[in-house]
PDB file of C-alpha atoms in Angstrom:
ATOM      1  CA  MET N  29     -30.049  10.020  -4.179  1.00  0.00           C
ATOM      2  CA  THR N  30     -32.859   8.215  -5.975  1.00  0.00           C
ATOM      3  CA  GLU N  31     -34.663   9.025  -9.205  1.00  0.00           C
ATOM      4  CA  ASP N  32     -37.385   7.394 -11.311  1.00  0.00           C
ATOM      5  CA  GLN N  33     -35.874   5.196 -14.013  1.00  0.00           C
ATOM      6  CA  GLY N  34     -36.521   7.577 -16.925  1.00  0.00           C
ATOM      7  CA  PRO N  35     -35.210  10.755 -15.298  1.00  0.00           C
ATOM      8  CA  ARG N  36     -32.381   8.751 -13.737  1.00  0.00           C
ATOM      9  CA  THR N  37     -31.261   7.533 -17.161  1.00  0.00           C
ATOM     10  CA  GLU N  38     -31.304  11.088 -18.459  1.00  0.00           C
ATOM     11  CA  LEU N  39     -29.409  12.258 -15.393  1.00  0.00           C
ATOM     12  CA  LEU N  40     -26.725   9.606 -15.779  1.00  0.00           C
ATOM     13  CA  THR N  41     -26.377  10.396 -19.480  1.00  0.00           C
ATOM     14  CA  SER N  42     -25.842  14.066 -18.668  1.00  0.00           C
ATOM     15  CA  LEU N  43     -23.304  13.219 -15.966  1.00  0.00           C
ATOM     16  CA  VAL N  44     -21.402  10.877 -18.261  1.00  0.00           C
ATOM     17  CA  GLU N  45     -21.198  13.537 -20.958  1.00  0.00           C
ATOM     18  CA  SER N  46     -19.847  16.092 -18.478  1.00  0.00           C
ATOM     19  CA  LEU N  47     -17.315  13.643 -17.083  1.00  0.00           C
ATOM     20  CA  ARG N  48     -16.141  12.551 -20.524  1.00  0.00           C
ATOM     21  CA  ALA N  49     -15.717  16.160 -21.568  1.00  0.00           C
ATOM     22  CA  ALA N  50     -13.509  16.624 -18.512  1.00  0.00           C
ATOM     23  CA  GLY N  51     -11.345  13.669 -19.566  1.00  0.00           C
ATOM     24  CA  CYS N  52     -12.627  11.040 -17.129  1.00  0.00           C
ATOM     25  CA  VAL N  53     -11.851   7.665 -18.701  1.00  0.00           C
ATOM     26  CA  PHE N  54     -14.351   5.686 -16.610  1.00  0.00           C
ATOM     27  CA  ALA N  55     -17.164   8.190 -16.894  1.00  0.00           C
ATOM     28  CA  GLU N  56     -20.013   5.657 -16.609  1.00  0.00           C
ATOM     29  CA  GLU N  57     -18.696   4.152 -13.389  1.00  0.00           C
ATOM     30  CA  GLU N  58     -17.943   7.583 -11.941  1.00  0.00           C
ATOM     31  CA  ALA N  59     -21.456   8.810 -12.738  1.00  0.00           C
ATOM     32  CA  GLU N  60     -22.926   5.925 -10.763  1.00  0.00           C
ATOM     33  CA  LEU N  61     -20.646   6.629  -7.795  1.00  0.00           C
ATOM     34  CA  LEU N  62     -21.458  10.328  -7.795  1.00  0.00           C
ATOM     35  CA  THR N  63     -25.197   9.731  -7.845  1.00  0.00           C
ATOM     36  CA  GLY N  64     -24.829   7.181  -5.065  1.00  0.00           C
ATOM     37  CA  ALA N  65     -22.936   9.678  -2.913  1.00  0.00           C
ATOM     38  CA  ALA N  66     -25.280  12.630  -3.511  1.00  0.00           C
ATOM     39  CA  THR N  67     -28.032  13.444  -1.050  1.00  0.00           C
ATOM     40  CA  ASP N  68     -29.994  15.668  -3.454  1.00  0.00           C
ATOM     41  CA  ALA N  69     -29.722  17.425  -6.808  1.00  0.00           C
ATOM     42  CA  ASP N  70     -27.784  20.399  -5.450  1.00  0.00           C
ATOM     43  CA  HIS N  71     -25.319  18.104  -3.698  1.00  0.00           C
ATOM     44  CA  LEU N  72     -24.867  16.117  -6.908  1.00  0.00           C
ATOM     45  CA  ALA N  73     -24.147  19.308  -8.844  1.00  0.00           C
ATOM     46  CA  ASP N  74     -21.512  20.214  -6.264  1.00  0.00           C
ATOM     47  CA  LEU N  75     -19.900  16.760  -6.426  1.00  0.00           C
ATOM     48  CA  LEU N  76     -19.846  16.884 -10.223  1.00  0.00           C
ATOM     49  CA  ALA N  77     -18.258  20.327 -10.219  1.00  0.00           C
ATOM     50  CA  ARG N  78     -15.536  19.140  -7.853  1.00  0.00           C
ATOM     51  CA  ARG N  79     -14.783  16.097  -9.994  1.00  0.00           C
ATOM     52  CA  VAL N  80     -14.815  18.024 -13.255  1.00  0.00           C
ATOM     53  CA  GLY N  81     -12.525  20.526 -11.554  1.00  0.00           C
ATOM     54  CA  GLY N  82      -9.930  17.798 -11.110  1.00  0.00           C
ATOM     55  CA  GLU N  83     -10.400  16.508  -7.566  1.00  0.00           C
ATOM     56  CA  PRO N  84      -9.775  12.773  -7.150  1.00  0.00           C
ATOM     57  CA  LEU N  85     -13.001  10.817  -7.323  1.00  0.00           C
ATOM     58  CA  GLU N  86     -12.244   9.261  -3.929  1.00  0.00           C
ATOM     59  CA  HIS N  87     -12.011  12.686  -2.305  1.00  0.00           C
ATOM     60  CA  VAL N  88     -15.304  13.703  -3.886  1.00  0.00           C
ATOM     61  CA  VAL N  89     -17.324  10.642  -2.806  1.00  0.00           C
ATOM     62  CA  GLY N  90     -15.500  10.261   0.521  1.00  0.00           C
ATOM     63  CA  TRP N  91     -14.144   6.729   0.208  1.00  0.00           C
ATOM     64  CA  ALA N  92     -11.750   4.500  -1.720  1.00  0.00           C
ATOM     65  CA  GLU N  93     -12.101   0.788  -2.385  1.00  0.00           C
ATOM     66  CA  PHE N  94      -9.079  -1.108  -1.074  1.00  0.00           C
ATOM     67  CA  CYS N  95      -8.852  -4.882  -0.671  1.00  0.00           C
ATOM     68  CA  GLY N  96     -12.618  -5.067  -1.051  1.00  0.00           C
ATOM     69  CA  LEU N  97     -13.198  -2.595   1.790  1.00  0.00           C
ATOM     70  CA  ARG N  98     -14.434   0.979   1.818  1.00  0.00           C
ATOM     71  CA  MET N  99     -11.735   3.182   3.303  1.00  0.00           C
ATOM     72  CA  GLU N 100     -12.779   6.676   4.302  1.00  0.00           C
ATOM     73  CA  VAL N 101     -10.752   9.420   2.619  1.00  0.00           C
ATOM     74  CA  GLY N 102     -11.236  13.125   2.014  1.00  0.00           C
ATOM     75  CA  ALA N 103      -9.717  16.316   0.708  1.00  0.00           C
ATOM     76  CA  GLY N 104      -6.016  16.530   1.420  1.00  0.00           C
ATOM     77  CA  ALA N 105      -5.561  12.819   2.137  1.00  0.00           C
ATOM     78  CA  PHE N 106      -3.448  10.318   0.213  1.00  0.00           C
ATOM     79  CA  VAL N 107      -5.659   7.865  -1.677  1.00  0.00           C
ATOM     80  CA  PRO N 108      -4.610   4.213  -1.195  1.00  0.00           C
ATOM     81  CA  ARG N 109      -3.493   2.667  -4.490  1.00  0.00           C
ATOM     82  CA  ARG N 110      -4.613  -0.662  -5.852  1.00  0.00           C
ATOM     83  CA  ARG N 111      -1.007  -1.834  -6.301  1.00  0.00           C
ATOM     84  CA  THR N 112      -0.538  -1.588  -2.534  1.00  0.00           C
ATOM     85  CA  GLU N 113      -3.001  -4.460  -2.154  1.00  0.00           C
ATOM     86  CA  PHE N 114      -0.012  -6.665  -3.008  1.00  0.00           C
ATOM     87  CA  LEU N 115       1.763  -5.509   0.153  1.00  0.00           C
ATOM     88  CA  VAL N 116      -1.329  -6.427   2.170  1.00  0.00           C
ATOM     89  CA  ARG N 117      -1.425  -9.862   0.563  1.00  0.00           C
ATOM     90  CA  GLU N 118       2.210 -10.498   1.489  1.00  0.00           C
ATOM     91  CA  ALA N 119       1.699  -9.240   5.035  1.00  0.00           C
ATOM     92  CA  VAL N 120      -1.310 -11.483   5.602  1.00  0.00           C
ATOM     93  CA  ALA N 121       0.706 -14.476   4.416  1.00  0.00           C
ATOM     94  CA  LEU N 122       3.345 -13.749   7.078  1.00  0.00           C
ATOM     95  CA  ALA N 123       1.065 -12.814   9.958  1.00  0.00           C
ATOM     96  CA  ARG N 124      -0.570 -15.042  12.545  1.00  0.00           C
ATOM     97  CA  PRO N 125      -3.844 -14.507  14.404  1.00  0.00           C
ATOM     98  CA  GLY N 126      -3.246 -12.168  17.301  1.00  0.00           C
ATOM     99  CA  ALA N 127      -0.139 -10.648  15.715  1.00  0.00           C
ATOM    100  CA  VAL N 128       0.981  -7.151  16.607  1.00  0.00           C
ATOM    101  CA  VAL N 129       0.603  -5.210  13.349  1.00  0.00           C
ATOM    102  CA  LEU N 130       1.982  -1.700  12.849  1.00  0.00           C
ATOM    103  CA  ASP N 131       1.036   0.451   9.849  1.00  0.00           C
ATOM    104  CA  LEU N 132       3.777   3.099   9.740  1.00  0.00           C
ATOM    105  CA  CYS N 133       3.346   6.149   7.482  1.00  0.00           C
ATOM    106  CA  CYS N 134      -0.233   4.950   7.601  1.00  0.00           C
ATOM    107  CA  GLY N 135      -2.025   7.816   5.881  1.00  0.00           C
ATOM    108  CA  VAL N 136      -5.707   6.909   6.189  1.00  0.00           C
ATOM    109  CA  GLY N 137      -4.792   3.562   7.771  1.00  0.00           C
ATOM    110  CA  ALA N 138      -5.804   1.427   4.815  1.00  0.00           C
ATOM    111  CA  LEU N 139      -2.965  -1.118   5.005  1.00  0.00           C
ATOM    112  CA  GLY N 140      -3.378  -1.920   8.664  1.00  0.00           C
ATOM    113  CA  ALA N 141      -7.149  -2.112   8.408  1.00  0.00           C
ATOM    114  CA  ALA N 142      -6.955  -4.427   5.392  1.00  0.00           C
ATOM    115  CA  VAL N 143      -4.471  -6.744   7.090  1.00  0.00           C
ATOM    116  CA  ALA N 144      -6.614  -6.896  10.222  1.00  0.00           C
ATOM    117  CA  ALA N 145      -9.743  -7.599   8.189  1.00  0.00           C
ATOM    118  CA  GLN N 146      -8.155 -10.643   6.568  1.00  0.00           C
ATOM    119  CA  LEU N 147      -6.776 -12.321   9.694  1.00  0.00           C
ATOM    120  CA  PRO N 148      -9.259 -14.546  11.557  1.00  0.00           C
ATOM    121  CA  GLY N 149      -8.970 -14.102  15.272  1.00  0.00           C
ATOM    122  CA  GLY N 150      -7.955 -10.475  14.980  1.00  0.00           C
ATOM    123  CA  VAL N 151      -4.706  -8.616  15.574  1.00  0.00           C
ATOM    124  CA  GLU N 152      -3.328  -5.944  17.866  1.00  0.00           C
ATOM    125  CA  LEU N 153      -3.373  -3.072  15.394  1.00  0.00           C
ATOM    126  CA  HIS N 154      -1.436   0.189  15.572  1.00  0.00           C
ATOM    127  CA  ALA N 155      -1.147   2.953  12.958  1.00  0.00           C
ATOM    128  CA  ALA N 156       1.080   6.029  12.934  1.00  0.00           C
ATOM    129  CA  ASP N 157       1.630   9.045  10.707  1.00  0.00           C
ATOM    130  CA  ILE N 158       2.949  12.593  10.889  1.00  0.00           C
ATOM    131  CA  ASP N 159      -0.070  14.107   9.105  1.00  0.00           C
ATOM    132  CA  PRO N 160      -2.923  14.952  11.502  1.00  0.00           C
ATOM    133  CA  ALA N 161      -5.387  15.441   8.642  1.00  0.00           C
ATOM    134  CA  ALA N 162      -4.836  11.878   7.422  1.00  0.00           C
ATOM    135  CA  LEU N 163      -5.169  10.504  10.932  1.00  0.00           C
ATOM    136  CA  VAL N 164      -8.741  11.798  11.153  1.00  0.00           C
ATOM    137  CA  TYR N 165      -9.615   9.164   8.541  1.00  0.00           C
ATOM    138  CA  ALA N 166      -7.201   6.561   9.906  1.00  0.00           C
ATOM    139  CA  ARG N 167      -8.997   6.552  13.242  1.00  0.00           C
ATOM    140  CA  ARG N 168     -12.264   5.751  11.502  1.00  0.00           C
ATOM    141  CA  ASN N 169     -10.756   3.077   9.262  1.00  0.00           C
ATOM    142  CA  VAL N 170      -8.959   1.129  11.993  1.00  0.00           C
ATOM    143  CA  ALA N 171     -11.696   1.493  14.601  1.00  0.00           C
ATOM    144  CA  PRO N 172     -13.617  -1.656  13.525  1.00  0.00           C
ATOM    145  CA  TYR N 173     -10.489  -3.692  14.330  1.00  0.00           C
ATOM    146  CA  GLY N 174      -9.716  -2.056  17.668  1.00  0.00           C
ATOM    147  CA  GLY N 175      -6.793  -0.181  16.146  1.00  0.00           C
ATOM    148  CA  ARG N 176      -4.926   2.574  17.977  1.00  0.00           C
ATOM    149  CA  VAL N 177      -3.558   5.612  16.145  1.00  0.00           C
ATOM    150  CA  TRP N 178      -0.409   7.562  16.996  1.00  0.00           C
ATOM    151  CA  GLU N 179       0.718  10.934  15.632  1.00  0.00           C
ATOM    152  CA  GLY N 180       4.362  11.797  15.079  1.00  0.00           C
ATOM    153  CA  ASP N 181       7.480  11.335  12.971  1.00  0.00           C
ATOM    154  CA  LEU N 182       7.985   7.623  12.270  1.00  0.00           C
ATOM    155  CA  TYR N 183       8.993   5.671  15.396  1.00  0.00           C
ATOM    156  CA  ALA N 184       8.941   8.788  17.577  1.00  0.00           C
ATOM    157  CA  ALA N 185       5.156   8.562  17.433  1.00  0.00           C
ATOM    158  CA  LEU N 186       5.033   5.144  19.084  1.00  0.00           C
ATOM    159  CA  PRO N 187       4.596   4.186  22.740  1.00  0.00           C
ATOM    160  CA  SER N 188       7.595   2.481  24.286  1.00  0.00           C
ATOM    161  CA  SER N 189       5.385  -0.523  25.072  1.00  0.00           C
ATOM    162  CA  LEU N 190       5.604  -1.528  21.395  1.00  0.00           C
ATOM    163  CA  ARG N 191       9.389  -1.955  21.448  1.00  0.00           C
ATOM    164  CA  GLY N 192      10.395  -5.478  20.488  1.00  0.00           C
ATOM    165  CA  ARG N 193       6.771  -6.584  19.999  1.00  0.00           C
ATOM    166  CA  VAL N 194       5.867  -5.778  16.378  1.00  0.00           C
ATOM    167  CA  ASP N 195       5.313  -8.950  14.357  1.00  0.00           C
ATOM    168  CA  VAL N 196       4.330  -7.294  11.080  1.00  0.00           C
ATOM    169  CA  LEU N 197       5.392  -3.759  10.165  1.00  0.00           C
ATOM    170  CA  VAL N 198       3.773  -2.544   6.929  1.00  0.00           C
ATOM    171  CA  VAL N 199       5.005   0.642   5.282  1.00  0.00           C
ATOM    172  CA  ASN N 200       3.905   2.566   2.219  1.00  0.00           C
ATOM    173  CA  ALA N 201       6.177   5.559   2.672  1.00  0.00           C
ATOM    174  CA  PRO N 202       6.626   8.149  -0.100  1.00  0.00           C
ATOM    175  CA  TYR N 203       9.170   6.997  -2.673  1.00  0.00           C
ATOM    176  CA  VAL N 204       8.803   9.436  -5.568  1.00  0.00           C
ATOM    177  CA  PRO N 205      12.025  11.404  -6.185  1.00  0.00           C
ATOM    178  CA  THR N 206      11.435  15.101  -5.596  1.00  0.00           C
ATOM    179  CA  GLU N 207      12.165  16.103  -9.193  1.00  0.00           C
ATOM    180  CA  GLU N 208       9.704  13.516 -10.529  1.00  0.00           C
ATOM    181  CA  ILE N 209       6.665  14.788  -8.624  1.00  0.00           C
ATOM    182  CA  VAL N 210       5.930  17.178 -11.511  1.00  0.00           C
ATOM    183  CA  LEU N 211       5.451  14.101 -13.707  1.00  0.00           C
ATOM    184  CA  MET N 212       2.696  12.660 -11.504  1.00  0.00           C
ATOM    185  CA  PRO N 213      -0.989  12.969 -12.505  1.00  0.00           C
ATOM    186  CA  SER N 214      -2.487  16.277 -11.407  1.00  0.00           C
ATOM    187  CA  GLU N 215      -4.971  14.446  -9.165  1.00  0.00           C
ATOM    188  CA  ALA N 216      -2.072  13.375  -6.955  1.00  0.00           C
ATOM    189  CA  ARG N 217       0.219  16.361  -7.493  1.00  0.00           C
ATOM    190  CA  ASP N 218      -2.430  18.995  -6.786  1.00  0.00           C
ATOM    191  CA  HIS N 219      -4.719  17.277  -4.279  1.00  0.00           C
ATOM    192  CA  GLU N 220      -2.609  14.932  -2.128  1.00  0.00           C
ATOM    193  CA  PRO N 221      -0.200  16.222   0.534  1.00  0.00           C
ATOM    194  CA  LEU N 222       3.414  16.588  -0.526  1.00  0.00           C
ATOM    195  CA  VAL N 223       4.517  14.766   2.631  1.00  0.00           C
ATOM    196  CA  SER N 224       2.847  11.608   1.280  1.00  0.00           C
ATOM    197  CA  LEU N 225       4.524  11.847  -2.138  1.00  0.00           C
ATOM    198  CA  ASP N 226       8.022  13.315  -1.800  1.00  0.00           C
ATOM    199  CA  GLY N 227      10.699  10.747  -1.043  1.00  0.00           C
ATOM    200  CA  GLY N 228      13.674  13.092  -1.366  1.00  0.00           C
ATOM    201  CA  ALA N 229      16.400  13.331  -3.987  1.00  0.00           C
ATOM    202  CA  ASP N 230      16.386   9.644  -4.961  1.00  0.00           C
ATOM    203  CA  GLY N 231      12.980   8.855  -3.487  1.00  0.00           C
ATOM    204  CA  LEU N 232      14.324   6.721  -0.663  1.00  0.00           C
ATOM    205  CA  ASP N 233      14.967   9.129   2.204  1.00  0.00           C
ATOM    206  CA  ILE N 234      12.066   7.758   4.261  1.00  0.00           C
ATOM    207  CA  HIS N 235      12.879   4.142   3.340  1.00  0.00           C
ATOM    208  CA  ARG N 236      16.348   4.544   4.800  1.00  0.00           C
ATOM    209  CA  ARG N 237      14.978   6.084   8.002  1.00  0.00           C
ATOM    210  CA  VAL N 238      12.337   3.361   8.371  1.00  0.00           C
ATOM    211  CA  ALA N 239      14.937   0.650   7.841  1.00  0.00           C
ATOM    212  CA  ALA N 240      17.488   2.173  10.216  1.00  0.00           C
ATOM    213  CA  GLY N 241      15.018   2.354  13.074  1.00  0.00           C
ATOM    214  CA  ALA N 242      13.092  -0.879  12.582  1.00  0.00           C
ATOM    215  CA  LEU N 243      15.050  -3.527  14.459  1.00  0.00           C
ATOM    216  CA  PRO N 244      14.405  -2.333  18.036  1.00  0.00           C
ATOM    217  CA  TRP N 245      10.666  -2.383  17.395  1.00  0.00           C
ATOM    218  CA  LEU N 246      10.409  -5.774  15.673  1.00  0.00           C
ATOM    219  CA  ALA N 247       9.710  -8.941  17.629  1.00  0.00           C
ATOM    220  CA  PRO N 248      12.129 -11.850  17.087  1.00  0.00           C
ATOM    221  CA  GLY N 249      11.250 -13.164  13.629  1.00  0.00           C
ATOM    222  CA  GLY N 250       9.172 -10.046  12.944  1.00  0.00           C
ATOM    223  CA  HIS N 251       8.811  -8.724   9.402  1.00  0.00           C
ATOM    224  CA  LEU N 252       9.116  -5.292   7.820  1.00  0.00           C
ATOM    225  CA  LEU N 253       7.322  -4.970   4.466  1.00  0.00           C
ATOM    226  CA  ILE N 254       7.868  -1.818   2.452  1.00  0.00           C
ATOM    227  CA  GLU N 255       6.490  -0.898  -0.965  1.00  0.00           C
ATOM    228  CA  THR N 256       8.984   0.395  -3.503  1.00  0.00           C
ATOM    229  CA  SER N 257       9.437   0.475  -7.264  1.00  0.00           C
ATOM    230  CA  ALA N 258      11.181  -2.187  -9.339  1.00  0.00           C
ATOM    231  CA  ARG N 259      13.871   0.365 -10.207  1.00  0.00           C
ATOM    232  CA  GLN N 260      14.444   1.357  -6.591  1.00  0.00           C
ATOM    233  CA  SER N 261      14.106  -2.086  -5.010  1.00  0.00           C
ATOM    234  CA  PRO N 262      17.864  -2.864  -4.909  1.00  0.00           C
ATOM    235  CA  SER N 263      18.490   0.349  -2.963  1.00  0.00           C
ATOM    236  CA  THR N 264      15.540  -0.260  -0.631  1.00  0.00           C
ATOM    237  CA  ALA N 265      16.785  -3.814  -0.052  1.00  0.00           C
ATOM    238  CA  SER N 266      20.280  -2.506   0.673  1.00  0.00           C
ATOM    239  CA  ALA N 267      18.890  -0.164   3.325  1.00  0.00           C
ATOM    240  CA  LEU N 268      17.132  -3.059   5.066  1.00  0.00           C
ATOM    241  CA  THR N 269      20.229  -5.250   4.854  1.00  0.00           C
ATOM    242  CA  SER N 270      22.358  -2.483   6.356  1.00  0.00           C
ATOM    243  CA  ALA N 271      19.872  -2.299   9.223  1.00  0.00           C
ATOM    244  CA  GLY N 272      20.545  -5.946  10.104  1.00  0.00           C
ATOM    245  CA  LEU N 273      17.520  -7.589   8.492  1.00  0.00           C
ATOM    246  CA  ALA N 274      17.402 -10.685   6.288  1.00  0.00           C
ATOM    247  CA  VAL N 275      15.982  -9.376   3.027  1.00  0.00           C
ATOM    248  CA  ARG N 276      14.068 -10.572  -0.018  1.00  0.00           C
ATOM    249  CA  ALA N 277      12.067  -8.777  -2.707  1.00  0.00           C
ATOM    250  CA  VAL N 278       8.781  -9.936  -4.227  1.00  0.00           C
ATOM    251  CA  THR N 279       6.878  -8.593  -7.214  1.00  0.00           C
ATOM    252  CA  SER N 280       3.424  -8.755  -8.738  1.00  0.00           C
ATOM    253  CA  GLU N 281       3.272  -8.404 -12.511  1.00  0.00           C
ATOM    254  CA  GLU N 282      -0.515  -8.151 -12.265  1.00  0.00           C
ATOM    255  CA  LEU N 283      -0.423  -5.059 -10.029  1.00  0.00           C
ATOM    256  CA  TYR N 284       2.959  -3.695 -11.158  1.00  0.00           C
ATOM    257  CA  ALA N 285       3.966  -3.808  -7.514  1.00  0.00           C
ATOM    258  CA  THR N 286       7.226  -4.483  -5.692  1.00  0.00           C
ATOM    259  CA  VAL N 287       7.629  -5.143  -1.974  1.00  0.00           C
ATOM    260  CA  VAL N 288      10.880  -5.569  -0.069  1.00  0.00           C
ATOM    261  CA  ILE N 289      10.602  -7.747   3.043  1.00  0.00           C
ATOM    262  CA  GLY N 290      13.081  -7.682   5.902  1.00  0.00           C
ATOM    263  CA  THR N 291      13.009 -10.216   8.723  1.00  0.00           C
ATOM    264  CA  ALA N 292      14.517  -9.756  12.153  1.00  0.00           C
TER     265      ALA N 292
END
C-alpha cells in the first residue's frame, strides 16, 4: 500500500496511536509492517483490527523474520522464536555441505529452512510434523531448498529410506509444562495450537519420545539438537543419554537459549 508522504505520515500516526492504545510495545515498527502488508485502505483496517484484537503480528502480516529470512506463517501456526536462532547456529556449525538434515516437530519448517540457507552446497532437507495446518506453510518455506515434508507423529511420519542417514536432526518440540501454559502471553496461548506448546506434566514428554527414537535414524556421528530451557536442560540431557547418545549442553546468554546436543 502506498500513500503520498503527508497522508502517509498522518496514517502512520493514527496507526501508532491505535496500536499503543492496544498495548503494542513496538507500535512504530508494527505500523510500518501493517502498511507494507496492506493492499488497500480496507485491507489495512482489517489488519489493524486483527492486531488490536490480539492476534500475533506475524499471523496478521503473514510472515515472521527468522535468521534473516522471511518465513511464511498464518493463523493457527506456531511462530518461530528468535531464541531458536541459536539452535540453527549450532546445527550449522555441526553440518557439512550435502548433509541430510531433518527438522522434526517442524511447525512451519523454519529451522530446517534456515539451516539449509546457511550451508553452501545445499543439503538434503526433510521436515515433519503432526499438524497439517502448519505443514501448509512448511512446504512453502522449505521449497526453495528442495525440502520434502512428511505428516505424522514424530518418526512415524518418516520414510524408511531415512533410517540411519540423518546427519543433523533439529528439534524445537513443545516443552512448556501443561500447568504453565496459562502463564504464557495471550498471543501464544490463544492463537497458537496447543500441540505446539504443551509438553506434558513436566514439559518434557515429547523430548523423551524424540530421544528414545532418535538413534535408529541418525547416521554414524550424526547429531540431535533439541531446544530446552536452562531449568529443564539436565532432564533433557538425561533423556538423550539414556537413549545412547553422547551429550553436551550449550547456552546463549544473548538469546536466553539452551540447546542439548546428542551425538550418535
